[in-house]
Every structure is written in C-alpha cells, then in structure tokens.
Tab-separated table of C-alpha atoms in Angstrom:
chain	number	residue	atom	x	y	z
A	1	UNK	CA	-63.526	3.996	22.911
A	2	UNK	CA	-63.748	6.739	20.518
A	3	UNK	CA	-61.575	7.638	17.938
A	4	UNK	CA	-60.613	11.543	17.561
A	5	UNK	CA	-60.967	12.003	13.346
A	6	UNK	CA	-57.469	14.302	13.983
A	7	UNK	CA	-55.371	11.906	15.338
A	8	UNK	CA	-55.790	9.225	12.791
A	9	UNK	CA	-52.772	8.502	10.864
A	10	UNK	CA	-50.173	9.998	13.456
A	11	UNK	CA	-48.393	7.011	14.573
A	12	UNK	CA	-47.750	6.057	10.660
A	13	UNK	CA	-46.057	9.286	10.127
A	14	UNK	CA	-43.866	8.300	13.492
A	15	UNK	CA	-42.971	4.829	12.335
A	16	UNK	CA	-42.252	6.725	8.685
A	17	UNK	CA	-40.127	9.224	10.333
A	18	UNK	CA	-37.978	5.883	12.313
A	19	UNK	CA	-37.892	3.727	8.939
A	20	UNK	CA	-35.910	7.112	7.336
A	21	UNK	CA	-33.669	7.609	10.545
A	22	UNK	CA	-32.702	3.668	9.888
A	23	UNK	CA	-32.122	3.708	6.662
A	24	UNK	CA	-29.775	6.085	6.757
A	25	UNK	CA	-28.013	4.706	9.298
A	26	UNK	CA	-28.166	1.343	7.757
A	27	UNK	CA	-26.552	3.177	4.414
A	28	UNK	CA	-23.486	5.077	6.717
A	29	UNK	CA	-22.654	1.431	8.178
A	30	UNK	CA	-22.485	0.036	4.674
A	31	UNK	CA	-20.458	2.604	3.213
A	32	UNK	CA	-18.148	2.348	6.536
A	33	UNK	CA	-17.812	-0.991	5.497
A	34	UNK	CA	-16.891	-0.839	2.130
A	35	UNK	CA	-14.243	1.628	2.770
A	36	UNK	CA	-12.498	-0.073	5.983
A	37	UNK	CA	-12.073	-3.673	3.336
A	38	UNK	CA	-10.549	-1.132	0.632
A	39	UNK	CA	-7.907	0.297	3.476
A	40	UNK	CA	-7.254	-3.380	4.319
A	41	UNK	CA	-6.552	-4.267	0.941
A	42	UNK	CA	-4.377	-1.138	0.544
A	43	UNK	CA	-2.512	-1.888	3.594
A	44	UNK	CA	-1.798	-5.657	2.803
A	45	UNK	CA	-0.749	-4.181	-0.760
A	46	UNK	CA	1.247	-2.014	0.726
A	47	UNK	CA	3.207	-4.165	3.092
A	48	UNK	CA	3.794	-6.773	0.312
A	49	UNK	CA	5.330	-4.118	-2.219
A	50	UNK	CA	7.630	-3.181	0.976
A	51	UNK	CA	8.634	-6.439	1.608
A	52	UNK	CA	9.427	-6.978	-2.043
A	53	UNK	CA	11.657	-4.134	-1.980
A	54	UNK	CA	13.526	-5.358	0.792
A	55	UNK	CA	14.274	-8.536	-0.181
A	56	UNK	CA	15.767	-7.047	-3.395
A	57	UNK	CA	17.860	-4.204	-1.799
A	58	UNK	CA	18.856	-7.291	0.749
A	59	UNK	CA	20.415	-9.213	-2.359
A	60	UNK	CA	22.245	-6.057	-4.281
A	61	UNK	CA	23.315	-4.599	-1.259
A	62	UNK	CA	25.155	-8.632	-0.426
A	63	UNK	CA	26.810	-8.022	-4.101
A	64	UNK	CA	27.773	-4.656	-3.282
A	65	UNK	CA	29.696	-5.514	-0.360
A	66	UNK	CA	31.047	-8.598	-2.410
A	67	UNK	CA	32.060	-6.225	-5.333
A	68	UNK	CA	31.549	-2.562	-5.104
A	69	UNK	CA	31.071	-2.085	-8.560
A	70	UNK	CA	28.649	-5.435	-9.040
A	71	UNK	CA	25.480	-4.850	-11.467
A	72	UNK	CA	22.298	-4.319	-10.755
A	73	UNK	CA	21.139	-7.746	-9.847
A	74	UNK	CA	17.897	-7.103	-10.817
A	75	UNK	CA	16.301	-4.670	-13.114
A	76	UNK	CA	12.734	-3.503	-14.757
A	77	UNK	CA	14.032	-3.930	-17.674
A	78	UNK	CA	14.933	-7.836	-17.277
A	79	UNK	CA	12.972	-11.008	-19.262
A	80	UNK	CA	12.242	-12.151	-15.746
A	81	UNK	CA	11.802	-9.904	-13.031
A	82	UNK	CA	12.370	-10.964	-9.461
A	83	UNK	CA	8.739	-12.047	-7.914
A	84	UNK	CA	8.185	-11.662	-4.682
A	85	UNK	CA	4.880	-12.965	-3.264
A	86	UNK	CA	3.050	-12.165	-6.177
A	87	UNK	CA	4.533	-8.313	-6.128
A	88	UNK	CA	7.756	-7.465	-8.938
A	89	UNK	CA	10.969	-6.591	-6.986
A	90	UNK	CA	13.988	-4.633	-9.003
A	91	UNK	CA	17.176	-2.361	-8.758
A	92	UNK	CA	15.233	1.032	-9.427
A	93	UNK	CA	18.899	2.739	-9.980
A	94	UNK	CA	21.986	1.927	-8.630
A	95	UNK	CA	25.039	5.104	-8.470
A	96	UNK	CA	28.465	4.179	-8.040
A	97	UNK	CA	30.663	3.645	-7.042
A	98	UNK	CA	31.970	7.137	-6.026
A	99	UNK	CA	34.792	7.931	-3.693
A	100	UNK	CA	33.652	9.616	-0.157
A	101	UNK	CA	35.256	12.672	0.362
A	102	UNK	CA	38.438	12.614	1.907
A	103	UNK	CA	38.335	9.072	2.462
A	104	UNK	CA	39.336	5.973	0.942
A	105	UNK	CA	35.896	4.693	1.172
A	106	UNK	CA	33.714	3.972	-2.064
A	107	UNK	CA	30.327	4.606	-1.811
A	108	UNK	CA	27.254	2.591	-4.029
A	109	UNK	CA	23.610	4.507	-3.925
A	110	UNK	CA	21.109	1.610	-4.116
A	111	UNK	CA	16.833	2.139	-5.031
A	112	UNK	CA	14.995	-0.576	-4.681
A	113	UNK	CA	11.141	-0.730	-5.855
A	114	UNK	CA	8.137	-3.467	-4.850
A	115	UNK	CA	5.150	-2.833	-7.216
A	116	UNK	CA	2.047	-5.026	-6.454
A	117	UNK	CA	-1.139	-4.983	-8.189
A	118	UNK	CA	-4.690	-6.572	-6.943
A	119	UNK	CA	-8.422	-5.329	-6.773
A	120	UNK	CA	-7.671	-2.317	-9.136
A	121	UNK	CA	-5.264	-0.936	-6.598
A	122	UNK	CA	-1.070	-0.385	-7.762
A	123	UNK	CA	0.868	0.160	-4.839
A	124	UNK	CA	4.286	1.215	-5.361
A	125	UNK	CA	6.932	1.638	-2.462
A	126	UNK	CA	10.971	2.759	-2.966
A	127	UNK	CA	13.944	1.911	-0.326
A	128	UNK	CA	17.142	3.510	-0.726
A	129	UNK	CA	20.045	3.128	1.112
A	130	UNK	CA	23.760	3.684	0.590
A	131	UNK	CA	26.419	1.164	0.680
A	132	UNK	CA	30.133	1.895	2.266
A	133	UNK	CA	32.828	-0.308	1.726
C-alpha cells in the first residue's frame, strides 16, 4: 500500500477538530453546573428567610389578637434577635392600631422580615399582613 504525500496528516486535523467540539462542550456542562448548585443554594436561602418570617409574623400577630396595641415582639434593633434556623427573624414595622372606617374595628399593620446569609448570598424576604380585631 502506498501512501498519497497529500493526504498525510488529514485524520489529525479531524481528531483536532473533535477534541475542540468536546471541549467546549465539556466547558458549557461545567458552567451549567456551577450555576444550577448556586440557584439551589439561592432557593434553600430563600425558603429559610420565608420561613423565618413566618414564624415571627405567627408570634406578633398571636399578641395582636391578645392585645391590639402589644409591642413589637421582636425587633432589629434587639440584643438578641429571634433565630430561626440559622436565618434572623424580626417585626420590620408594626402600624397601629388605627380605627377602620366606619367601624368599630381596630386595625394593626404587621412586616415581618427573614434575612439569611450563606455562600456569599443575603437573601431577604418581607410578609405583611393586617390584623382585625
């Protein structure tokens, strides 16, 4: 068998050609990767500052029906902040009580806040609700 001098060398610019088509597929997967575990942690973040919130809103909303005019039970400002599963929980403002119009009711505006911090992310969510009594 003889070897044509103008063919040599054309299969190693093929398998040249399939090494570059690989490697950047290899690099879109990574990067795919990498950003799907950062939306995970978000989400997890995100679900614990929630939860957080909720648990505080729970408890002032309990004293609000106990005592319309009760204090915040829980504030930023506080020595001790309410913890929540790692995530700070606390009375972002609280209005009230006003009177409803034309009613006898009074009526309390409540903001909770969960703020959790991990893996350079600070996720932040705010519940408000208002209580009638």
């Amino acid at each position: 068998m003889r070897l044509n001098p103008e063919q040599m060398g054309s299969m190693l610019l093929s398998v040249i050609f399939i090494l570059v088509i690989l490697s950047a597929l290899m690099a879109a997967m990574v990067t795919l990767s990498g950003q799907s575990s950062r939306q995970l942690v978000y989400e997890v973040q995100a679900l614990k500052a929630r939860l957080a919130a909720e648990a505080v809103l729970e408890r002032q909303v309990f004293a609000s029906l106990t005592a319309i005019d009760a204090p915040a039970v829980v504030s930023k400002d506080d020595e001790s902040p309410m913890t929540v599963n790692g995530c700070v929980a606390f009375i972002k403002s609280l209005d009230g009580p006003t009177l409803a119009e034309g009613t006898s009711l009074n009526q309390v505006s409540v903001v909770a806040s969960g703020e959790c911090e991990g893996s350079g992310l600070t996720v932040i969510r705010n519940i408000e609700v208002e209580v009638i009594k």
